[in-house]
Amino acid sequence: MSRLDRTFADLHARDENAMGLFLTDGFPTPDATVPLLHALDRGEVDFIELGMPFSDPLAEGRPIQKASARALDHGVTMQDTFDRAEAFRTESDTPVLLMGYVNPVLKYGIDDFCRDAAAAGVDGLILPDLPPEESDMLTEAAAQHNLDLVFLIAPNSSDDRIRAVDERSTGFVYAVSVTGLTGSDLDGTPTVDQYLQRAQRLVQQNPLLVGFGIKTHEDAMRLSRHTDGFIVGSALINRIEELWDREQPPMEDRLSEISAFARRLKHGDPAPTA
Amino acid sequence: MPDPVTDAPFPSTSYSAPDDTGHFGTYGGAFVPEILTPVLEELRAAYKTYKDDPDFKEEFRHHLREYVGRPTPLSYCDRLTEHIGGARIYAKREDLCHTGAHKINNTIGQIMLATRMGKDRIIAETGAGQHGVATATVCAKFGVDCIIYMGAEDIERQRLNVERMRLMGAEVREVTTGSETLKEATSEAIRDWVSNPDDTFYIIGSVVGPHPYPMIVRDFHRVIGTETREQLKEVEGRETPDAIAACVGGGSNAMGIFHPFLDDEGVQLHGAEAAGQGLNGNHAATLAKGSPGVLHGAMSYLLQDREGQIELAHSLSAGLDYPGVGPEHAYLRDTGRVTYHPVTDEEALDGVKLLSETEGIIPALETAHAMSILPELARNLAEERGEDAVLVFNCSGRGDKDMDTIATHV
C-alpha cells in the first residue's frame, strides 16, 4: 500500500476529506522550500504537490507562472527538487507528489527520473500535459518505482473519458474544477456541482480530488462535498508572495502564518488550536 | 488518390504519416491539458468529415481562386539563374497571395472548419505578423471575432502588420512575458483556449501544436506543391524538379510544397532554418542544434537547456524566431528525406539583396533564408545532373513588412 493510499484510507476511516497543497519548489527562494513544507505539515496538510518549475507552464494562471519563473531565476534544477523532497522526507511521512510538465522529465530521462524521485521519497507524479494517451512511456517506470501516476479530468470530459482516466490513474483522480487555468475564478453556477456529482459516480477505483480556483475554506467545502478532498495552489502561492514581498514579518511569523493559512483552509476561520 | 482538400492529383501513396494518433514516427502526438482533449477530438472529427465533403472542397477552392488569387505563378528566375550559373531556378510565388504570404491558404481552411463547427470566436498567435494578418483577414471576410496574441518585441519590429490587423477589426493582445516573442504568444493563445474551449477556435499558424493541427495545416498548404507539379509539367515538360528549397520556422510553407513530392525519390528537398547570429551564438536552428522534447502540445526537436527548460530562440526574422519546429520536419530530418541547412541573419540579408536586385522581388526575411541556400544548391545540381536541372524555391512571402529591418541592416 502506497503512502498516498494509506493517507486516504486513514482519512476515509475518520470520515474526513483530504487537503492537498501545491507549492512550487524554489519559490519564493530555494532556502524557503523545506521550511515551508514543514509549515504546511504543521497546518495539517494531508499531501503535498511539489511543483517542478518549467519555463512554459501552459495550464497555469499568473500566480504559478510567476512562481515558476522566479524559481528558475534562482537556478532551480531537478536535482535540487529531489534534494529538497528528500530533506523533507527525512522528517515527515506526509505524501509528496511532484507536479509539473513533461519536458523536464523527458530531458532527465524517464527511468532515471522515476528512480531518483522514488529514492528521494517522492510518492507520485502529476503531469498535466501528459494525457493517458501519451503516457505509455512513463507508466512502466513509474510502477516499477512505486510512484503513483495521477491523471486529470475536466468539466468537458465525457463519461467514457472519466472512466478511462480512472482506469489509468493510481493514487487519485484529479478533477479540474473549471474550464480554465490554475487560479481561475470558480464557476458559481450549479454546473460545477453537476460535473463533480457525475465524476463521483464514474470514478470508482480511486479517490477523487478537486482542484483549480479554490481560494477559501468555503470554496473547499462547497466543492469537496462530492469528492474525497480538495487541492489548493494559487491561493497559497499568492499568500506566500504577500508575506515575502510585501508584509515581510520575521521568518518565524511567515511560516506560522502559512501553517495558520493551511488550517483555515481546512477548518475555516477562526482556526482551532492545533 | 485525389488531394483530400483541393482534388488536385495526390501522387504520394506510400508516405502516410501521421498515424491515427497523430504521430510522425516518435514525433507529434497531443501533449495537452485535459480540457483540450475533447476539443481536439471534436476538431479531428470535424476535419475527417469536411475534408471529404464536396461542398467544403468546392468552397475552399472557390476562396483560394477568387479571394487568395490562386494559382500563384511559378516564375522562371532568368537573371538569378544566370547570376548564379547552375540549375534553372523557379520561384513559387506565394508572395503574391492576398495578404502577401502563403499563410492565408491555411487560415481560409481553418475558418471554414471553425464556422462549420459553430465557433464564433477566433484566436491566433503570430510572430512576424503574417499569420496574424492572414487570420484577421479571414475573420473580417467571414464576420467572426478575432483576437491575436503577439509578443511585445514582435509588435515593435512588425508595426505595419499590427496596424493591418487592427484596421481589419482584430484585437491585438500584447504578450509581455518571457522573451516577448512567438513562443510566449503561442503559450498565451493556448491559455486562452484552455479558458474558452466551447466557443473558441484556435487557428494555429504553422504545422505545429497538438494533433490534428500539424496534419490539417499541412493539408491546407499542399496546394502549393500540387500547383507546382502542374505548372512544372507545363513549362518544363515534367512534373518533378530536381530539388525544392523552402524556409522552415514552424515549417508550414515547407510542408506545403514538400508534401506532394515526398514519394518522388529523385526530388531533393532542402529546408533552411534560422541560424541567427551563428550556431555558436544566438540562433533558432532547432533541427541543427536542438533535441527531442515536448513544447506546445507536440513532441519534436526543441531548443532546450540540460534541465529541459525551453531556451530563447533568436532570428532577425520574427517568423522564424521560435525554439520548436513542426513534428513532421523532425521526422523528415531523422529519416533523411529532407536536408536542413542553418542560415545566418547575415546570409538571409544577402538573400534579400540578391533576389531584389536580380528579379525585382523583395522577399520576406523568412523567405530570404531559403533564397540564400540557392547558389550552392543550384551549382551542385548542375554539376550532378547537368545544366537542365530544375530547382524550385518557395517564395513564401513578400518583404514589405521587413523594410525597416532590412533598411537598418543592408
XYZ file of C-alpha atoms in Angstrom:
684
model
C 0.000 0.000 0.000
C 1.462 3.335 -1.025
C 1.888 6.224 1.388
C -0.849 8.045 -0.507
C -3.241 5.066 -0.331
C -2.629 4.835 3.411
C -3.378 8.522 3.849
C -6.674 8.243 2.002
C -7.607 5.054 3.878
C -6.973 6.752 7.243
C -8.997 9.810 6.231
C -11.773 7.601 4.950
C -11.857 5.698 8.242
C -12.232 9.016 10.085
C -14.790 10.197 7.502
C -12.603 13.201 6.674
C -11.745 14.887 3.426
C -8.166 15.292 2.257
C -6.444 18.629 1.808
C -3.646 18.740 -0.761
C -1.490 21.851 -1.098
C 0.668 22.868 -4.036
C 3.971 24.672 -3.608
C 6.433 25.487 -6.387
C 9.901 24.218 -5.486
C 12.374 27.065 -5.118
C 9.650 29.660 -4.558
C 9.956 32.275 -3.240
C 13.559 31.244 -2.631
C 15.250 27.824 -2.691
C 16.014 28.103 1.042
C 12.358 28.662 1.887
C 11.023 25.453 0.329
C 11.783 22.895 3.039
C 10.714 25.171 5.930
C 7.511 25.930 4.000
C 6.825 22.219 3.511
C 7.158 21.698 7.253
C 4.888 24.709 7.853
C 2.263 23.051 5.650
C 2.718 19.877 7.666
C 2.014 21.812 10.845
C -1.025 23.250 9.067
C -2.456 19.717 8.805
C -1.886 19.199 5.097
C -2.705 15.622 4.042
C -0.490 15.524 0.970
C 1.799 17.922 -0.841
C 2.204 18.660 -4.515
C 5.716 19.967 -5.030
C 5.840 21.911 -8.281
C 8.757 21.299 -10.642
C 9.336 24.686 -12.269
C 9.051 24.878 -16.064
C 9.699 27.693 -18.491
C 6.408 27.284 -20.383
C 3.682 26.116 -17.995
C 0.612 26.000 -20.260
C -2.117 25.213 -17.752
C -1.086 27.762 -15.152
C -2.577 31.131 -14.371
C -0.371 34.081 -13.454
C 0.453 33.149 -9.810
C 2.015 29.770 -10.603
C 3.550 31.060 -13.854
C 5.299 33.758 -11.858
C 6.312 31.366 -9.080
C 7.783 29.019 -11.675
C 9.704 31.819 -13.398
C 11.016 33.014 -10.050
C 12.250 29.549 -9.112
C 14.016 29.255 -12.468
C 15.615 32.656 -11.928
C 17.103 31.118 -8.782
C 18.566 28.380 -10.985
C 16.474 25.542 -9.564
C 17.310 22.159 -11.114
C 15.537 18.808 -10.945
C 18.309 17.552 -8.673
C 17.592 20.452 -6.290
C 13.934 19.474 -6.225
C 14.815 15.872 -5.411
C 17.214 17.035 -2.695
C 14.563 19.178 -1.040
C 11.924 16.461 -1.286
C 14.394 14.123 0.391
C 15.241 16.640 3.121
C 11.523 16.951 3.889
C 11.045 13.175 3.795
C 13.660 12.527 6.469
C 11.442 14.401 8.930
C 7.916 13.822 7.674
C 5.717 10.989 6.497
C 3.314 13.255 4.548
C 2.907 12.059 0.956
C 4.652 14.203 -1.672
C 3.758 14.218 -5.355
C 5.829 16.036 -7.940
C 3.722 18.151 -10.260
C 4.958 19.746 -13.450
C 5.348 19.466 -17.182
C 6.627 16.514 -19.106
C 9.589 18.062 -20.934
C 11.984 18.375 -17.971
C 11.079 14.789 -17.040
C 11.902 13.597 -20.566
C 15.147 15.535 -20.522
C 16.166 13.985 -17.198
C 15.331 10.573 -18.663
C 12.173 8.750 -17.637
C 13.827 5.804 -15.905
C 16.383 7.933 -14.103
C 13.694 10.385 -13.100
C 11.461 7.719 -11.578
C 14.391 6.063 -9.815
C 15.702 9.310 -8.320
C 12.254 10.606 -7.387
C 11.460 7.372 -5.561
C 14.855 7.444 -3.843
C 14.068 10.954 -2.612
C 10.889 9.666 -1.000
C 8.503 11.033 -3.602
C 5.193 9.179 -3.783
C 3.691 10.128 -7.107
C 3.591 12.283 -10.221
C 1.097 14.674 -11.768
C 1.949 15.883 -15.278
C -0.934 17.954 -16.685
C 0.407 17.947 -20.249
C 0.809 14.171 -20.336
C -2.657 12.749 -21.023
C -3.215 8.990 -20.678
C -2.898 8.503 -24.470
C 0.731 9.662 -24.395
C 1.672 8.149 -21.049
C 2.801 4.659 -22.072
C 6.377 5.864 -21.969
C 6.020 6.575 -18.248
C 3.619 4.030 -16.751
C 6.039 1.137 -16.550
C 8.878 3.090 -14.980
C 6.514 4.750 -12.507
C 5.041 1.415 -11.464
C 8.469 -0.142 -11.124
C 9.458 2.530 -8.622
C 6.094 2.538 -6.817
C 5.233 6.035 -7.943
C 1.543 6.810 -8.244
C 0.554 8.386 -11.537
C -2.336 10.818 -11.224
C -4.301 11.831 -14.330
C -6.765 14.677 -14.639
C -10.370 15.078 -15.698
C -12.114 18.329 -16.630
C -15.716 19.556 -16.783
C -15.827 18.827 -20.518
C -14.517 15.237 -20.168
C -17.033 12.662 -21.409
C -18.277 9.836 -19.185
C -16.168 7.349 -21.103
C -13.171 9.574 -20.756
C -13.607 9.878 -16.992
C -13.866 6.091 -16.679
C -10.722 5.657 -18.784
C -8.787 8.188 -16.706
C -9.875 6.393 -13.535
C -8.654 3.159 -15.083
C -5.207 4.589 -15.809
C -4.729 6.581 -12.605
C -3.169 5.421 -9.378
C -3.214 7.406 -6.132
C -6.198 9.545 -7.038
C -8.031 11.225 -9.912
C -7.590 14.977 -10.135
C -10.813 16.770 -11.099
C -10.083 20.187 -12.598
C -12.959 22.309 -11.286
C -13.253 24.805 -14.112
C -12.541 25.032 -17.810
C -9.672 27.367 -17.175
C -6.223 27.807 -15.723
C -4.993 27.294 -12.184
C -6.149 30.188 -10.016
C -9.214 30.863 -12.193
C -12.428 32.116 -10.616
C -14.769 29.284 -9.724
C -17.977 28.822 -11.624
C -20.783 29.905 -9.286
C -23.465 28.042 -11.191
C -24.751 24.532 -10.405
C -22.689 23.313 -13.384
C -19.650 22.542 -11.260
C -21.752 20.556 -8.775
C -23.354 18.552 -11.549
C -19.955 17.823 -13.020
C -18.482 16.724 -9.694
C -21.514 14.535 -8.959
C -21.043 12.920 -12.351
C -17.343 12.422 -11.651
C -18.098 10.988 -8.214
C -20.402 8.425 -9.818
C -17.917 7.475 -12.558
C -14.657 7.381 -10.614
C -14.771 4.030 -8.868
C -11.198 2.891 -8.450
C -9.524 5.951 -6.980
C -10.212 8.762 -4.552
C -11.464 11.871 -6.355
C -9.828 15.192 -5.527
C -10.915 18.572 -6.839
C -8.614 21.497 -7.564
C -8.158 24.762 -9.531
C -9.669 28.020 -8.295
C -10.219 27.073 -4.647
C -9.298 30.114 -2.581
C -11.150 29.769 0.729
C -12.467 27.227 3.213
C -15.958 27.900 1.863
C -14.848 27.127 -1.720
C -13.188 23.969 -0.450
C -16.263 22.798 1.433
C -18.627 23.516 -1.447
C -16.526 21.613 -3.971
C -15.398 18.755 -1.768
C -18.974 17.782 -0.909
C -18.860 15.493 -3.920
C -15.241 14.446 -3.644
C -12.715 12.928 -1.284
C -10.946 16.205 -0.833
C -9.554 19.332 -2.412
C -6.308 20.861 -3.612
C -5.183 24.492 -3.283
C -2.250 26.006 -5.175
C -2.513 29.557 -6.457
C -4.116 30.940 -3.287
C -1.228 29.562 -1.225
C 1.323 30.930 -3.706
C -0.351 34.351 -3.516
C -0.297 34.304 0.304
C 3.402 33.388 0.310
C 4.137 36.169 -2.132
C 2.345 38.695 0.084
C 4.261 37.560 3.146
C 7.665 37.512 1.466
C 7.395 40.538 -0.804
C 5.090 42.961 0.965
C 4.330 42.222 4.616
C 7.792 40.799 5.369
C 7.377 39.834 9.014
C 10.181 37.810 10.690
C 10.702 34.408 9.061
C 9.225 32.525 12.000
C 5.996 34.530 11.700
C 5.807 33.976 7.968
C 5.982 30.239 8.471
C 3.445 30.208 11.302
C 1.086 32.312 9.170
C 1.403 29.736 6.382
C 0.517 26.982 8.862
C -2.473 29.057 10.008
C -3.457 29.704 6.371
C -3.492 25.940 5.719
C -5.541 25.265 8.862
C -8.030 27.989 7.896
C -8.479 26.350 4.503
C -9.208 23.058 6.177
C -11.254 24.073 9.182
C -12.473 27.559 8.488
C -11.943 30.709 10.495
C -11.164 31.023 13.355
C -8.704 28.169 13.289
C -8.995 25.752 16.207
C -5.881 25.440 18.317
C -3.523 22.836 16.948
C -5.841 9.191 -54.702
C -7.029 12.777 -55.018
C -5.976 15.501 -52.626
C -8.495 15.499 -49.755
C -8.942 19.230 -49.890
C -8.260 20.506 -53.362
C -8.850 17.457 -55.535
C -5.502 18.097 -57.142
C -3.586 14.905 -58.000
C -2.243 13.298 -54.867
C 0.824 11.416 -56.008
C 2.018 10.372 -52.569
C 0.788 6.893 -51.935
C 3.389 5.248 -49.742
C 4.028 8.159 -47.400
C 1.185 8.077 -44.907
C 2.286 9.926 -41.756
C 0.845 10.794 -39.328
C -0.755 7.644 -37.919
C -4.248 7.691 -36.393
C -2.975 9.089 -33.131
C -1.124 11.919 -34.826
C 2.398 10.555 -34.559
C 5.075 11.030 -37.205
C 7.333 8.212 -36.079
C 8.092 9.138 -32.478
C 7.152 12.812 -33.005
C 3.857 14.678 -32.870
C 1.016 13.432 -30.680
C -1.145 15.568 -28.415
C 0.510 16.600 -25.142
C -2.195 18.898 -23.822
C -4.041 19.702 -20.608
C -7.144 17.536 -20.207
C -9.531 20.407 -21.064
C -8.206 20.408 -24.626
C -8.561 16.671 -25.211
C -12.316 16.806 -26.014
C -11.749 19.965 -28.064
C -9.112 18.250 -30.194
C -11.326 15.197 -30.600
C -14.098 17.440 -31.868
C -11.708 19.061 -34.334
C -10.420 15.702 -35.570
C -13.964 14.502 -36.161
C -14.923 17.716 -37.971
C -11.853 17.635 -40.194
C -12.450 13.989 -41.038
C -15.984 14.842 -42.126
C -15.305 18.011 -44.060
C -12.110 17.099 -45.857
C -14.122 14.701 -47.992
C -17.226 16.870 -48.177
C -17.811 18.136 -51.763
C -19.334 21.425 -50.576
C -16.409 22.110 -48.294
C -13.882 21.356 -51.008
C -15.719 23.471 -53.556
C -15.923 26.404 -51.181
C -12.214 26.075 -50.303
C -11.260 26.033 -53.990
C -13.533 28.987 -54.599
C -11.906 31.115 -51.878
C -8.409 30.142 -52.985
C -9.215 31.161 -56.541
C -11.384 34.233 -56.067
C -10.048 35.666 -52.806
C -6.477 34.454 -52.316
C -5.643 34.723 -56.015
C -4.546 31.166 -56.725
C -2.958 29.575 -58.552
C 0.123 31.629 -57.784
C 2.659 31.819 -60.632
C 5.735 29.677 -60.908
C 8.148 32.335 -62.118
C 11.294 31.389 -64.001
C 14.105 33.454 -62.479
C 16.270 34.009 -65.583
C 18.565 36.677 -64.197
C 19.023 34.887 -60.889
C 19.767 31.654 -62.754
C 22.288 33.436 -64.958
C 23.854 35.236 -61.993
C 24.384 32.023 -60.051
C 25.282 29.858 -63.028
C 23.743 26.479 -62.253
C 20.360 24.790 -62.254
C 17.337 26.589 -63.668
C 15.629 28.355 -60.768
C 11.889 28.846 -60.423
C 10.139 30.805 -57.674
C 6.743 29.599 -56.470
C 5.167 32.971 -55.883
C 3.318 32.650 -52.577
C 4.310 36.280 -52.011
C 1.551 37.104 -54.489
C -1.181 35.549 -52.346
C -3.623 38.013 -50.826
C -2.025 39.444 -47.641
C 1.452 38.792 -49.020
C 2.300 35.274 -47.882
C 1.227 31.643 -48.073
C -0.312 31.802 -44.582
C -3.777 32.598 -45.884
C -4.212 29.160 -47.529
C -4.384 27.730 -44.039
C -6.465 30.453 -42.400
C -9.135 30.119 -45.090
C -9.303 26.379 -44.478
C -9.376 26.685 -40.705
C -12.003 29.415 -40.577
C -14.210 27.288 -42.795
C -13.841 24.497 -40.248
C -14.460 26.907 -37.364
C -17.685 28.307 -38.754
C -18.985 24.837 -39.590
C -18.229 23.775 -36.012
C -20.271 26.706 -34.716
C -17.332 28.553 -33.133
C -17.766 32.302 -33.204
C -14.574 33.455 -31.530
C -11.184 33.065 -33.209
C -7.806 33.278 -31.511
C -4.364 33.035 -33.081
C -0.714 33.599 -32.268
C 1.632 35.486 -34.512
C 5.349 36.147 -34.735
C 6.135 38.140 -37.863
C 2.503 39.136 -38.012
C 1.876 37.360 -41.319
C -0.283 34.666 -39.736
C -1.987 37.292 -37.587
C -2.789 39.329 -40.680
C -3.982 36.242 -42.559
C -6.221 35.340 -39.602
C -7.569 38.883 -39.149
C -8.264 38.934 -42.873
C -10.401 35.802 -42.964
C -12.159 36.835 -39.742
C -13.160 40.121 -41.399
C -14.222 38.252 -44.515
C -16.283 35.706 -42.542
C -17.530 38.210 -39.930
C -16.077 36.490 -36.846
C -14.477 37.998 -33.710
C -10.695 37.819 -33.794
C -8.063 38.050 -31.062
C -4.379 37.887 -31.976
C -1.672 37.194 -29.387
C 1.637 38.817 -30.262
C 4.829 39.322 -28.279
C 5.724 42.882 -27.315
C 9.068 42.668 -29.122
C 7.383 41.467 -32.313
C 4.776 44.235 -32.085
C 7.700 46.628 -32.050
C 9.504 45.171 -35.076
C 6.382 44.420 -37.131
C 4.399 47.643 -36.658
C 2.935 47.582 -40.144
C 1.325 44.201 -39.625
C -0.094 45.270 -36.263
C -1.787 48.214 -37.958
C -3.131 45.960 -40.697
C -4.670 43.574 -38.159
C -6.273 46.413 -36.222
C -7.633 48.011 -39.386
C -9.415 44.751 -40.175
C -11.043 44.731 -36.753
C -8.837 42.278 -34.871
C -7.860 42.833 -31.274
C -4.075 42.515 -30.915
C -3.161 41.420 -27.382
C 0.385 42.266 -26.367
C 2.244 39.466 -24.591
C 4.862 40.723 -22.165
C 6.070 37.505 -20.539
C 9.405 35.788 -21.212
C 11.103 36.659 -24.474
C 8.011 38.569 -25.646
C 8.093 36.741 -28.982
C 6.310 33.887 -30.769
C 6.868 31.255 -28.064
C 5.103 33.299 -25.411
C 2.393 34.431 -27.822
C 1.677 30.760 -28.529
C 1.558 29.903 -24.811
C -0.876 32.758 -24.170
C -3.095 31.693 -27.067
C -3.194 28.145 -25.670
C -4.088 29.515 -22.215
C -6.942 31.498 -23.744
C -8.098 28.325 -25.491
C -7.962 26.325 -22.238
C -10.126 29.026 -20.645
C -12.666 29.225 -23.508
C -12.860 25.761 -25.042
C -16.547 25.854 -26.005
C -16.903 28.918 -28.214
C -13.311 29.453 -29.320
C -11.431 28.088 -32.312
C -7.652 28.364 -32.235
C -6.291 28.958 -35.744
C -2.709 27.730 -35.390
C -0.384 29.333 -37.916
C 2.064 26.569 -38.643
C 2.484 22.790 -38.789
C 2.986 22.756 -35.018
C 0.843 22.114 -31.955
C -1.093 19.010 -30.950
C -2.629 16.532 -33.386
C -4.506 17.180 -35.677
C -3.038 20.645 -36.329
C 0.259 19.648 -37.995
C -1.711 17.487 -40.433
C -4.532 19.980 -41.055
C -2.222 22.928 -41.641
C -0.069 20.853 -43.979
C -3.089 19.670 -45.950
C -4.382 23.209 -46.450
C -0.947 24.250 -47.751
C -0.427 21.222 -50.032
C -1.931 23.290 -52.803
C 1.478 24.994 -53.067
C 3.105 21.711 -54.056
C 0.279 20.374 -56.195
C 0.184 23.583 -58.243
C 3.948 23.420 -58.614
C 3.671 19.932 -60.153
C 1.084 21.044 -62.682
C 2.964 24.206 -63.585
C 6.284 22.418 -63.971
C 4.674 19.977 -66.344
C 3.565 22.870 -68.483
C 6.836 24.788 -68.576
C 9.436 22.026 -68.220
C 7.524 19.051 -69.541
C 7.972 17.153 -66.289
C 6.124 17.192 -63.002
C 9.101 16.913 -60.716
C 12.021 19.269 -60.234
C 15.472 18.106 -59.177
C 15.251 19.956 -55.909
C 12.997 22.172 -53.814
C 14.074 24.702 -51.203
C 11.927 26.355 -48.556
C 12.458 28.139 -45.264
C 11.474 26.414 -42.019
C 10.385 28.139 -38.830
C 7.411 26.089 -37.708
C 7.588 24.817 -41.258
C 4.195 25.323 -42.907
C 5.255 26.666 -46.299
C 7.914 23.969 -46.496
C 5.458 21.156 -45.679
C 3.019 22.605 -48.196
C 5.480 22.443 -51.060
C 7.388 19.308 -49.915
C 4.480 17.022 -49.150
C 3.299 16.262 -52.699
C 6.902 15.306 -53.597
C 7.813 13.115 -50.620
C 7.444 9.898 -52.610
C 9.420 11.223 -55.580
C 12.827 9.988 -54.550
C 14.609 11.890 -57.283
C 13.474 15.205 -55.835
C 15.902 16.595 -53.269
C 14.169 18.516 -50.508
C 16.004 21.273 -48.654
C 14.848 23.281 -45.640
C 16.546 26.472 -44.478
C 16.311 27.243 -40.777
C 17.407 30.354 -38.946
C 20.923 30.248 -37.551
C 20.593 33.836 -36.299
C 23.995 35.152 -35.317
C 25.550 31.737 -35.918
C 25.230 28.246 -34.464
C 27.573 29.049 -31.621
C 25.711 32.224 -30.725
C 22.038 33.104 -30.545
C 20.035 31.206 -33.120
C 16.785 29.430 -33.916
C 18.302 26.375 -35.622
C 16.122 23.811 -33.904
C 16.855 20.917 -36.251
C 20.608 21.503 -36.319
C 21.156 22.167 -32.624
C 18.012 21.082 -30.778
C 16.983 17.782 -29.221
C 13.641 15.968 -28.946
C 11.132 17.178 -26.375
C 7.606 18.454 -25.828
C 6.531 22.057 -26.336
C 3.113 23.476 -27.151
C 1.420 20.108 -27.400
C 3.741 18.081 -29.614
C 6.937 16.054 -29.444
C 9.542 17.495 -31.775
C 13.012 18.996 -31.828
C 13.399 21.894 -29.385
C 15.995 24.340 -28.234
C 16.292 23.445 -24.564
C 18.871 23.526 -21.810
C 20.171 20.493 -19.916
C 17.276 20.828 -17.452
C 14.668 20.640 -20.198
C 13.778 24.328 -19.891
C 12.981 25.891 -23.245
C 15.658 28.257 -24.498
C 15.074 31.523 -26.257
C 15.455 31.468 -29.992
C 16.999 34.269 -31.979
C 16.469 35.299 -35.553
C 16.356 38.653 -37.258
C 13.246 37.243 -38.879
C 10.348 37.331 -36.422
C 8.620 34.476 -38.261
C 11.483 32.045 -37.635
C 12.153 33.165 -34.079
C 10.769 30.037 -32.414
C 12.554 27.326 -30.375
C 10.458 24.490 -31.816
C 9.628 23.106 -35.244
C 6.761 21.076 -36.708
C 6.918 17.382 -35.725
C 6.767 16.243 -39.351
C 10.010 18.109 -40.027
C 11.587 16.332 -37.047
C 10.506 13.048 -38.624
C 11.738 14.008 -42.107
C 15.038 15.122 -40.640
C 15.588 11.812 -38.850
C 14.579 9.743 -41.872
C 16.924 11.828 -44.017
C 14.238 12.601 -46.603
C 14.764 16.337 -46.134
C 18.105 18.067 -45.629
C 18.035 21.071 -43.331
C 20.513 23.932 -43.589
C 21.224 26.588 -40.979
C 21.268 30.114 -42.454
C 22.523 33.143 -40.529
C 20.866 36.566 -40.326
C 23.645 37.965 -42.463
C 23.254 35.303 -45.151
C 19.498 35.913 -45.195
C 20.067 39.633 -45.732
C 22.352 38.776 -48.666
C 19.485 36.657 -49.979
C 17.111 39.618 -49.793
C 19.556 41.738 -51.772
C 20.225 39.104 -54.393
C 16.585 38.388 -55.194
C 15.668 42.073 -55.118
C 18.461 43.050 -57.500
C 18.226 40.162 -59.950
C 14.473 39.547 -60.091
C 12.780 42.665 -58.724
C 11.209 40.567 -55.957
C 11.719 41.733 -52.380
C 11.269 38.596 -50.277
C 10.291 38.416 -46.623
C 13.230 37.832 -44.285
C 11.867 34.334 -43.636
C 11.810 33.564 -47.361
C 15.289 35.011 -47.747
C 16.655 32.119 -45.689
C 15.583 29.718 -48.451
C 16.894 32.162 -51.025
C 20.364 32.142 -49.560
C 20.881 28.379 -49.917
C 20.085 28.545 -53.657
C 23.527 29.415 -55.051
C 25.202 26.342 -53.617
C 22.260 24.066 -54.419
C 21.980 25.362 -57.990
C 25.676 24.826 -58.707
C 25.744 21.373 -57.128
C 22.649 20.303 -59.045
C 24.089 21.484 -62.348
C 27.246 19.549 -61.612
C 25.424 16.364 -60.616
C 22.529 16.447 -63.042
C 23.505 18.833 -65.850
C 22.529 22.331 -66.925
C 18.897 21.333 -67.378
C 18.452 20.601 -63.691
C 15.494 22.411 -62.178
C 15.426 23.997 -58.731
C 12.207 25.374 -57.256
C 12.224 27.644 -54.273
C 9.166 28.596 -52.316
C 8.939 32.362 -52.318
C 6.721 32.192 -49.265
C 6.196 35.893 -48.570
C 6.901 39.451 -49.609
C 9.308 41.709 -47.773
C 7.334 44.916 -47.282
C 6.773 44.145 -43.611
C 10.551 43.842 -43.100
C 11.606 47.062 -44.837
C 12.553 48.783 -41.558
C 14.744 45.873 -40.504
C 16.201 45.469 -43.978
C 16.928 49.195 -44.317
C 18.765 49.165 -40.989
C 20.961 46.215 -41.912
C 21.606 46.334 -45.666
